[in-house]
XYZ file of C-alpha atoms in Angstrom:
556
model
C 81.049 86.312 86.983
C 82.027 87.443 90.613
C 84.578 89.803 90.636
C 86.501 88.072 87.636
C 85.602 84.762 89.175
C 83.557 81.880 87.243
C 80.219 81.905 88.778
C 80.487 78.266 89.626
C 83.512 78.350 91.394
C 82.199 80.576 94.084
C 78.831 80.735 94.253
C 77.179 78.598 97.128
C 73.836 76.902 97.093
C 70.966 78.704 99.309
C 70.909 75.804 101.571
C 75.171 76.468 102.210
C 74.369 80.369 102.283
C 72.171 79.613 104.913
C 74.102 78.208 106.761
C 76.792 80.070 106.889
C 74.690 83.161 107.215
C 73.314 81.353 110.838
C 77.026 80.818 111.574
C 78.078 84.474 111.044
C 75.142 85.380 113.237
C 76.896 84.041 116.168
C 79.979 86.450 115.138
C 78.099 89.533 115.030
C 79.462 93.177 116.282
C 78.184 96.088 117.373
C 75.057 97.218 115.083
C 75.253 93.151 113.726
C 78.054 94.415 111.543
C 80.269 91.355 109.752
C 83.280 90.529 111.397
C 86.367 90.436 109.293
C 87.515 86.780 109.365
C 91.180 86.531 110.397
C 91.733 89.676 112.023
C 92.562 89.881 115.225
C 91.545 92.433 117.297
C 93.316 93.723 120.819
C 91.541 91.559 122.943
C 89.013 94.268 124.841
C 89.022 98.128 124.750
C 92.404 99.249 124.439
C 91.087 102.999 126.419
C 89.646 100.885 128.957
C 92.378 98.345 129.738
C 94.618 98.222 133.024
C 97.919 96.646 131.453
C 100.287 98.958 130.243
C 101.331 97.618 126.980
C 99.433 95.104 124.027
C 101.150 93.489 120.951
C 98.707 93.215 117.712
C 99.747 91.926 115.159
C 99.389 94.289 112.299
C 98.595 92.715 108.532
C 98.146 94.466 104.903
C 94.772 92.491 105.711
C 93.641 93.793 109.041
C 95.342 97.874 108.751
C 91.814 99.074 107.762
C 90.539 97.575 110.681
C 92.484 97.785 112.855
C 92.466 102.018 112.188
C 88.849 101.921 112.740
C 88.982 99.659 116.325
C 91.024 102.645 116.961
C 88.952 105.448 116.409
C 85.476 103.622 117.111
C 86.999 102.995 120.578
C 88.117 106.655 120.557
C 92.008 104.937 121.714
C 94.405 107.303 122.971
C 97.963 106.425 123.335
C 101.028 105.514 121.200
C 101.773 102.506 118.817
C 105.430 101.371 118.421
C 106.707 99.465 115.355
C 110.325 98.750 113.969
C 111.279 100.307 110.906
C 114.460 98.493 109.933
C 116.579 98.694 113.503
C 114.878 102.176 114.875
C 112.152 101.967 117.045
C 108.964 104.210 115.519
C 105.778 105.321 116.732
C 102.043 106.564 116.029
C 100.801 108.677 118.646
C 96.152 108.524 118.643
C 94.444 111.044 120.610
C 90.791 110.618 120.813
C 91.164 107.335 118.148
C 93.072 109.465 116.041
C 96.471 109.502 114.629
C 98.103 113.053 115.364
C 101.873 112.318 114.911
C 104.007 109.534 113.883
C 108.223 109.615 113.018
C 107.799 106.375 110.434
C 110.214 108.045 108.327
C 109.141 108.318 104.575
C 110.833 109.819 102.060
C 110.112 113.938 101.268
C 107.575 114.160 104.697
C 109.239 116.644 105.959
C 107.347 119.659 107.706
C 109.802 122.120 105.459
C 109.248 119.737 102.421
C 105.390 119.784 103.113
C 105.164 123.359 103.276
C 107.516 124.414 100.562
C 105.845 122.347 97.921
C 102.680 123.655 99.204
C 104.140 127.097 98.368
C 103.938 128.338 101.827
C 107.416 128.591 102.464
C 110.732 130.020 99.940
C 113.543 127.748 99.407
C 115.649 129.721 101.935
C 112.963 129.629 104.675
C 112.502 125.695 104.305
C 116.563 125.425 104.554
C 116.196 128.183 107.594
C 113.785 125.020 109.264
C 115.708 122.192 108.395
C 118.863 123.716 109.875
C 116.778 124.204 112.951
C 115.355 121.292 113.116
C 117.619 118.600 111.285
C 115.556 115.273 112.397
C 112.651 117.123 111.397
C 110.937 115.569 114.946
C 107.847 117.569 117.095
C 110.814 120.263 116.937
C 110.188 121.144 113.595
C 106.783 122.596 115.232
C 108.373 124.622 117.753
C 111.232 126.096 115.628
C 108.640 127.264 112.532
C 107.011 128.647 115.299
C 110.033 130.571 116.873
C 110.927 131.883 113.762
C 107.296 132.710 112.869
C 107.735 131.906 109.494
C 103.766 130.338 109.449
C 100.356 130.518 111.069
C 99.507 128.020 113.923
C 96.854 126.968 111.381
C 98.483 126.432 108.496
C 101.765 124.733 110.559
C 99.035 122.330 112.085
C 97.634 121.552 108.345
C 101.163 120.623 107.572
C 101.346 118.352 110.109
C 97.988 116.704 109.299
C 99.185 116.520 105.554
C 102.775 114.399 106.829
C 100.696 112.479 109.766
C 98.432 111.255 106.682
C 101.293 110.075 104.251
C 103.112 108.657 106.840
C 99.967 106.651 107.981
C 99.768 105.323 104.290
C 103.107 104.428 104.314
C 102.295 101.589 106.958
C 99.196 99.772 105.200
C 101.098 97.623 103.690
C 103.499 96.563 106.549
C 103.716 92.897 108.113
C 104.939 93.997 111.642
C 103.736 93.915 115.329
C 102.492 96.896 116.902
C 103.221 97.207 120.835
C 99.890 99.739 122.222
C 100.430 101.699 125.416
C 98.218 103.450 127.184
C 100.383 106.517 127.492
C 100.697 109.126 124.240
C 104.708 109.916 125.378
C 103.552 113.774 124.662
C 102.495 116.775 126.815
C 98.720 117.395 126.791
C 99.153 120.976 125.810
C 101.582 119.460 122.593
C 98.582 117.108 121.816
C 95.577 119.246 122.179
C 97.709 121.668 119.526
C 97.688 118.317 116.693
C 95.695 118.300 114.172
C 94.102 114.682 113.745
C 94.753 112.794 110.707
C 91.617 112.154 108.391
C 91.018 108.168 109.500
C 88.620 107.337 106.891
C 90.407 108.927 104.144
C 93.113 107.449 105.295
C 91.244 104.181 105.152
C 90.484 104.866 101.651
C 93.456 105.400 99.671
C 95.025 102.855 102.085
C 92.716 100.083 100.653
C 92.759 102.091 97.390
C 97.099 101.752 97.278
C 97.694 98.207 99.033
C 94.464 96.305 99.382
C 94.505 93.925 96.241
C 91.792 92.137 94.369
C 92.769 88.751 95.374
C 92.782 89.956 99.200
C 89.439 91.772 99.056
C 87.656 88.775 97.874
C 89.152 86.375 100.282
C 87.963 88.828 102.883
C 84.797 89.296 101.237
C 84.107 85.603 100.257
C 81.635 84.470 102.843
C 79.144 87.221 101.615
C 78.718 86.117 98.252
C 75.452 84.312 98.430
C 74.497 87.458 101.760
C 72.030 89.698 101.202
C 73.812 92.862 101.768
C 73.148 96.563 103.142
C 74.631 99.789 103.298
C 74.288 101.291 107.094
C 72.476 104.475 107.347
C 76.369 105.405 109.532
C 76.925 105.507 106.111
C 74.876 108.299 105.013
C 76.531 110.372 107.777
C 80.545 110.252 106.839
C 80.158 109.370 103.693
C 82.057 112.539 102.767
C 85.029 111.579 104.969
C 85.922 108.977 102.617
C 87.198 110.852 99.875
C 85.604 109.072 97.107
C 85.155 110.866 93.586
C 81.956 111.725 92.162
C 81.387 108.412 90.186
C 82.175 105.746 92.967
C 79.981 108.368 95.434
C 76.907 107.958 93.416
C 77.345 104.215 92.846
C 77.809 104.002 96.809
C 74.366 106.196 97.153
C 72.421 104.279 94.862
C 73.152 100.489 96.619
C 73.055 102.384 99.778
C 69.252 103.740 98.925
C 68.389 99.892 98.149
C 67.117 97.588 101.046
C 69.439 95.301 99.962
C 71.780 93.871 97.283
C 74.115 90.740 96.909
C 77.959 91.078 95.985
C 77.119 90.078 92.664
C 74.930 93.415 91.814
C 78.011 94.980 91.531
C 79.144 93.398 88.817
C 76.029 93.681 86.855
C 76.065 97.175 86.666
C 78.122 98.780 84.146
C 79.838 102.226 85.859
C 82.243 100.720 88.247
C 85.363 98.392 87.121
C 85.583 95.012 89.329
C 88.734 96.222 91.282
C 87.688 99.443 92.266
C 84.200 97.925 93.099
C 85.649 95.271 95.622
C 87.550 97.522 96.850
C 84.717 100.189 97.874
C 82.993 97.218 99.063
C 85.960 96.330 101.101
C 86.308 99.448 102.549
C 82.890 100.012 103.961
C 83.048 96.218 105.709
C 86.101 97.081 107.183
C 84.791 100.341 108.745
C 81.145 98.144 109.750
C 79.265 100.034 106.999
C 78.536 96.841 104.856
C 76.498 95.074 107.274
C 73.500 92.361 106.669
C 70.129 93.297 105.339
C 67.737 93.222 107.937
C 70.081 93.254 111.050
C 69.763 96.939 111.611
C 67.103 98.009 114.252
C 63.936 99.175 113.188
C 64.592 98.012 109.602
C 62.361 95.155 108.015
C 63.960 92.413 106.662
C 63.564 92.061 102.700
C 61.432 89.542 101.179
C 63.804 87.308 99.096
C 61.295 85.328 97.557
C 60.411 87.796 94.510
C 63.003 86.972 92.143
C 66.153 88.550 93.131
C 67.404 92.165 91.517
C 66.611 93.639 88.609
C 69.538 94.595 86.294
C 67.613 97.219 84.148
C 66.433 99.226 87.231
C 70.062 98.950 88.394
C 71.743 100.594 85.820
C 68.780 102.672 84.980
C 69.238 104.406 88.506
C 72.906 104.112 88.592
C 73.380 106.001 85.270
C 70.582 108.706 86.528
C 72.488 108.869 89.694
C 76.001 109.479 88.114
C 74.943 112.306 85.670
C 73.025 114.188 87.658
C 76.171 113.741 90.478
C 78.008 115.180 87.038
C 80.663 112.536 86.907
C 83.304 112.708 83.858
C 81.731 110.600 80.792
C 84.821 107.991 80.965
C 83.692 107.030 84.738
C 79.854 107.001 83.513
C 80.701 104.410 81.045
C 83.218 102.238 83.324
C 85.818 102.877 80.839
C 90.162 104.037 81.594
C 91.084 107.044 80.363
C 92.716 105.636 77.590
C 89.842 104.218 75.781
C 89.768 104.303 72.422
C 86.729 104.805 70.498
C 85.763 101.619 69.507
C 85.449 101.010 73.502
C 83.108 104.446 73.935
C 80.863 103.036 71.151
C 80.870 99.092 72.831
C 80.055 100.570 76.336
C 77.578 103.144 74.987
C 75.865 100.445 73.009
C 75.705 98.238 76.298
C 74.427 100.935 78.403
C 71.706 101.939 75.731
C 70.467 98.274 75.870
C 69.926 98.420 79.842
C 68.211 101.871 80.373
C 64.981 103.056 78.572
C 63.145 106.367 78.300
C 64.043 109.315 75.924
C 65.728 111.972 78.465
C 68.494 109.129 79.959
C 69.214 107.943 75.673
C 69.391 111.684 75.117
C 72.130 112.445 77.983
C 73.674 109.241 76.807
C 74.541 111.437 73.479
C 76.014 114.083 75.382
C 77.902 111.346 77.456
C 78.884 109.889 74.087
C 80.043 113.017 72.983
C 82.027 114.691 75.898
C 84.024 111.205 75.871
C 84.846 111.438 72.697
C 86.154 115.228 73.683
C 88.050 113.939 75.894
C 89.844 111.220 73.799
C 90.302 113.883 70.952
C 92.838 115.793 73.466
C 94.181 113.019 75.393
C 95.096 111.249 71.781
C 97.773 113.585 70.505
C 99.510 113.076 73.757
C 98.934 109.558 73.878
C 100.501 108.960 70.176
C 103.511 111.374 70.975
C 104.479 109.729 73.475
C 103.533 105.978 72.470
C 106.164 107.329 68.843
C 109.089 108.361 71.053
C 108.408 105.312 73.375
C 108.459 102.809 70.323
C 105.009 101.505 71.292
C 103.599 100.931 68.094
C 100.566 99.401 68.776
C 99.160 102.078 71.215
C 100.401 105.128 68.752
C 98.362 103.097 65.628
C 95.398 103.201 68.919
C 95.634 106.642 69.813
C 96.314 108.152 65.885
C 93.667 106.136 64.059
C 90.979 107.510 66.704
C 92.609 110.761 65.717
C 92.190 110.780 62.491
C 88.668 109.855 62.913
C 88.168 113.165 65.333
C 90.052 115.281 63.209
C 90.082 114.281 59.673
C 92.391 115.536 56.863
C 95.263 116.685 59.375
C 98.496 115.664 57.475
C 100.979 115.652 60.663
C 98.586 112.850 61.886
C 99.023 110.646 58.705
C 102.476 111.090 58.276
C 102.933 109.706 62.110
C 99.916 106.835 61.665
C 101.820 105.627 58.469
C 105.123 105.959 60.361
C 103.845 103.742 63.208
C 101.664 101.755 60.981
C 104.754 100.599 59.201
C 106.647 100.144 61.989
C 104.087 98.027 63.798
C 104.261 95.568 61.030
C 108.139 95.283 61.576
C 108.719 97.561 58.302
C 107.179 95.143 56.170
C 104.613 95.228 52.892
C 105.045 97.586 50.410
C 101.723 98.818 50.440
C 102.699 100.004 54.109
C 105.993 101.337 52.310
C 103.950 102.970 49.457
C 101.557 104.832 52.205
C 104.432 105.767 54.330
C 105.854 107.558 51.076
C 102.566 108.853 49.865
C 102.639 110.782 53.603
C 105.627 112.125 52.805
C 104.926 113.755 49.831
C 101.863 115.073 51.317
C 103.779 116.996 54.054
C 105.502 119.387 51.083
C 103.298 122.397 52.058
C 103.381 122.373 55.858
C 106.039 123.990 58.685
C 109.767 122.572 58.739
C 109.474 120.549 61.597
C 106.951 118.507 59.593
C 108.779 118.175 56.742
C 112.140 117.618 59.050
C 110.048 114.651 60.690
C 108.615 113.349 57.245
C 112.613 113.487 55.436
C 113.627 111.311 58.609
C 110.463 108.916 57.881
C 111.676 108.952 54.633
C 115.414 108.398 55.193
C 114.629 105.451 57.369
C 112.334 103.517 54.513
C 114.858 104.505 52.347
C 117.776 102.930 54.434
C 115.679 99.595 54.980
C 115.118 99.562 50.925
C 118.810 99.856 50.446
C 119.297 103.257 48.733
C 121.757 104.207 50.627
C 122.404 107.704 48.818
C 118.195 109.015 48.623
C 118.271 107.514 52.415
C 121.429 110.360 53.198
C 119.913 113.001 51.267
C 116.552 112.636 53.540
C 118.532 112.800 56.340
C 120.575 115.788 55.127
C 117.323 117.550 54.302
C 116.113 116.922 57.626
C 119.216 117.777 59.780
C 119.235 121.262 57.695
C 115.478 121.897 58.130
C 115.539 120.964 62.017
C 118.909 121.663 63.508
C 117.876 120.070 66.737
C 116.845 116.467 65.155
C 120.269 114.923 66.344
C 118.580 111.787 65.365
C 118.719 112.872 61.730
C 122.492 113.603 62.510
C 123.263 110.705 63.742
C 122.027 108.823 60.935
C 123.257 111.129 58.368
C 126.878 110.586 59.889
C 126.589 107.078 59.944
C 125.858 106.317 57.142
C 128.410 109.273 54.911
C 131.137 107.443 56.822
C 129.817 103.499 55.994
C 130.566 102.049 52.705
C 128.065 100.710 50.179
C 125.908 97.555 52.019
C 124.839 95.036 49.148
C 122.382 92.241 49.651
C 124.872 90.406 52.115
C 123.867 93.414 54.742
C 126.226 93.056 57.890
C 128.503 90.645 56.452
C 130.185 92.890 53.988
C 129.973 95.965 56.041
C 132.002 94.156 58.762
C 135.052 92.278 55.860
C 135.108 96.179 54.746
C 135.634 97.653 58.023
C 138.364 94.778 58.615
C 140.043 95.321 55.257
C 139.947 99.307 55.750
C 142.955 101.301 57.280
C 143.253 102.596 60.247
C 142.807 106.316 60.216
C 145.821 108.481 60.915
C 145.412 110.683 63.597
C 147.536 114.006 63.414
C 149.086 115.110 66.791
C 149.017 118.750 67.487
C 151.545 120.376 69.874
C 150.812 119.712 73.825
C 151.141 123.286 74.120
C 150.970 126.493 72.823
C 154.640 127.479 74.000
C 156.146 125.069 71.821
C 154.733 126.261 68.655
C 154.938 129.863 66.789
C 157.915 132.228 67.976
C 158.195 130.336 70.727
C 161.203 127.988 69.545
C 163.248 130.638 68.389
C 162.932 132.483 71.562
C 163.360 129.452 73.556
C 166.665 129.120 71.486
C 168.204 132.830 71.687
C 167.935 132.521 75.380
C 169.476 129.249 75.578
C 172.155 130.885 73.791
C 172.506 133.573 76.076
C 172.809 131.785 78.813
C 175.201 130.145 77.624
C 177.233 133.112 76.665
C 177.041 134.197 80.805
C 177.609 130.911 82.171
C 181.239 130.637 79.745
C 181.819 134.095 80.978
C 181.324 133.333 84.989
C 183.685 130.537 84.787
C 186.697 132.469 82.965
C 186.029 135.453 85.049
C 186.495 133.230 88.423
C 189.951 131.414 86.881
C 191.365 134.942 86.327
C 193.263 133.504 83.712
C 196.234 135.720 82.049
C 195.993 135.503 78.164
């Protein structure tokens, strides 16, 4: 297997790798580097070129590259690209990126430096207000108002230049170069310059996928490979964690290794791997054996790589570098146990002497640490999710790591019986024998287990023992509105028989429709009110009759 690929389907014959090794020699770069096939580069130096503007066309396949042109040509000037109908750009000074306005989503300086916790909520506002676009502005204003260090302002900057830069990796769009950054010396000189390889990185890391890594990669699958010793220099630019570090190091201290190496080793999963891989070819750190100068080529003829010695010094290499146990093994951080004990057993099979089997325990057991307090989470979550299969994962591994603990059995029986779409009574019988165990232990326990209970006793059809656990558990956890819910539904739903839905539904059709008693709108219409309401009505009465014979002066 190549990267998840059948062997056959890729591999070439040595006669074809030839070949094509002799055609790739005609291709070479600087320091005989590969070129990346399909990529095109701005034709020349960009620093060194008398036309004022050049259109490259910018691919989720070429960004990597195309950042490190940049800096390895040391490019200063501005890139413009559309972003929807507004015109953007990326400002490089020196080959770096300093500033960019490719608007992404919370980028703001104030944004940046309040979740940093360099700013208060009122100070951020205080900088938004004064700088609403949040442009080269918002530098001047935090400034002004001296509300942060030149230092610490220019680390914020950095921090936005670098998402922003990650935000175009995976664009399809054409970049127009000019020669001329659009900003005042004195304003560039006072930028801090984006991390490029980092950048690089978790660019590759976020938008560079398998399938587009091995199509890049393709033509080196039969190559006999190197790390450059520019490697050894910046390899702490890049970012990488301890465990993909120490792989790096270890095919980097090799004279030379085929694509396929990678894949034999057990510490690195196959996406990640290409991905490295892809990373250092497009920064002209994966380059051919032998092509470096003063470096002898490797005699091929004497059998190829071992596999042992591989892992042997790739599992040396990663404890001693102290990586976490999951990454020693190659294993997600969900791994159950039955997936510690499978990789352990492989890696045992490929490494010899007593010391490496002896930290191989220790590796064995700090992952198994780790799983013990990631599973409780895990199996919480997977139970309120509904993901049955993953809580049985996560709980049974629990129960292993912490035997006896009754909270854990009542929830593995709960999702056990779930799982199997609340069928078998022996999965019924366990469910209940959890139950009872949970007599002794703290209400919310018991308030979980009588709503376990309630719901096998609802899906056995005893409807009354199913309201009383739900009763029980409503009064022992007031906040299980769950328990409430069902308890209400099912004191105001008649008796279901065998029929199920049917007869609910010719009930609910045959019952009468509940009389609803209509209170007064308003309180001045009930109570005394009325009568006084009445007594003045009466009175004015009395002084409109008198009004009327007083104004007809009539003689009686």
């Amino acid at each position: 297997m190549i990267f998840g690929l059948p062997a056959g389907e890729v591999r070439l014959g040595r006669q074809k790798a030839a070949k094509r090794c002799r055609k790739l020699a005609r291709h070479k770069r600087t320091r005989s580097a590969l070129p990346p096939p399909g990529f095109r580069y701005p034709a020349g130096n960009l620093a060194a070129d008398e036309s004022s503007s050049r259109v490259v066309a910018l691919e989720p396949t070429s960004w990597a590259q195309l950042l490190f042109a940049l800096l390895s040509q040391r490019f200063s000037g501005r890139a413009e690209l559309d972003q929807g109908d507004v015109r953007r750009q990326i400002v490089f000074h020196g080959g770096f990126a300093v500033w960019t306005d490719y608007e992404v989503p919370s980028t703001g300086v104030s944004e940046i430096l309040l979740s940093a916790g360099m700013l208060a909520p009122g100070e951020a506002e205080q900088l938004r207000q004064e700088a609403p676009l949040d442009s080269l502005d918002a530098r001047a204003a935090a400034l002004s108002l001296d509300l942060v260090d030149v230092e610490t302002l220019g680390m914020a900057l950095r921090d936005q230049c670098e998402q922003r830069l990650l935000a175009t990796a995976g664009l399809s769009v054409e970049l127009t170069f000019h020669d001329d950054p659009g900003l005042e010396a004195e304003v560039l000189e006072g930028l801090t310059p984006a991390r490029t390889l980092r950048a690089i990185n978790y660019g590759v890391r976020g938008h560079c996928s398998p399938e587009q890594a091995e199509q890049a990669l393709e033509h080196l699958e039969e190559t006999d490979l190197r790390i450059s010793r520019s490697y050894s220099k910046y390899s702490g630019r890049f970012g990488f964690d301890s465990g993909e570090q120490s792989t790096l190091d270890l095919l980097g201290s090799r004279p030379s290794f085929v694509l396929d190496d990678l894949m034999r080793i057990s510490g690195l999963d196959a996406v990640r791997g290409i991905q490295l891989l892809y990373t250092l070819w497009a920064c002209n750190m994966l380059v051919e054996a032998g092509s470096e100068p003063d470096q002898p080529a490797e005699d091929t003829s004497r059998g190829g790589h071992s596999e042992r010695s591989l892992v042997q010094d790739l599992v040396v290499a990663k404890i001693a570098a102290g990586a976490p146990p999951f990454d020693i093994l190659a294993l997600p951080k969900d791994a159950t146990l039955r997936d510690i004990d499978r990789a352990l057993a492989d890696l045992q099979k490929k490494v010899e002497g007593e010391d490496v089997t002896a930290s191989l325990d220790d590796v064995r057991t700090a992952a198994r640490d780790e799983r013990r307090l990631s599973s409780r989470t895990i199996a919480r979550k997977a139970v309120s999710d509904r993901r049955w299969k993953r809580a049985v994962a996560a709980l049974e591994d629990l129960n292993v790591l912490e035997p006896g603990d009754v909270d854990v059995e009542l929830d593995l029986a709960w999702s056990v019986w779930n799982d199997a779409d609340r069928q078998g009574e022996a999965l019924a019988r366990t469910l209940d024998d959890a139950v009872a165990a949970c007599g002794e232990e703290s209400e919310a326990i018991r308030a979980r287990s009588q709503f376990y209970r309630g719901h096998l006793r609802k899906h056995q059809g005893r409807k009354q023992e199913a309201l009383n656990a739900f009763d029980r558990a409503a009064k022992l956890d007031p906040r299980l509105l769950d328990a409430q819910r069902e308890s209400r539904a099912l004191a105001g739903a008649p008796e279901s028989t065998k029929s199920g839905k049917q007869s609910v539904k010719k009930d609910r059709a045959k019952a009468a429709p509940r009389k609803v008693e209509k209170g007064p709108r308003s309180k001045y219409l009930s109570g005394p009110w009325p009568i006084i309401w009445g007594i003045s009505g009466l009175l004015l009465l009395a002084l409109a009759v008198a009004q009327i014979m007083l104004r007809l002066d009539v003689d009686y």
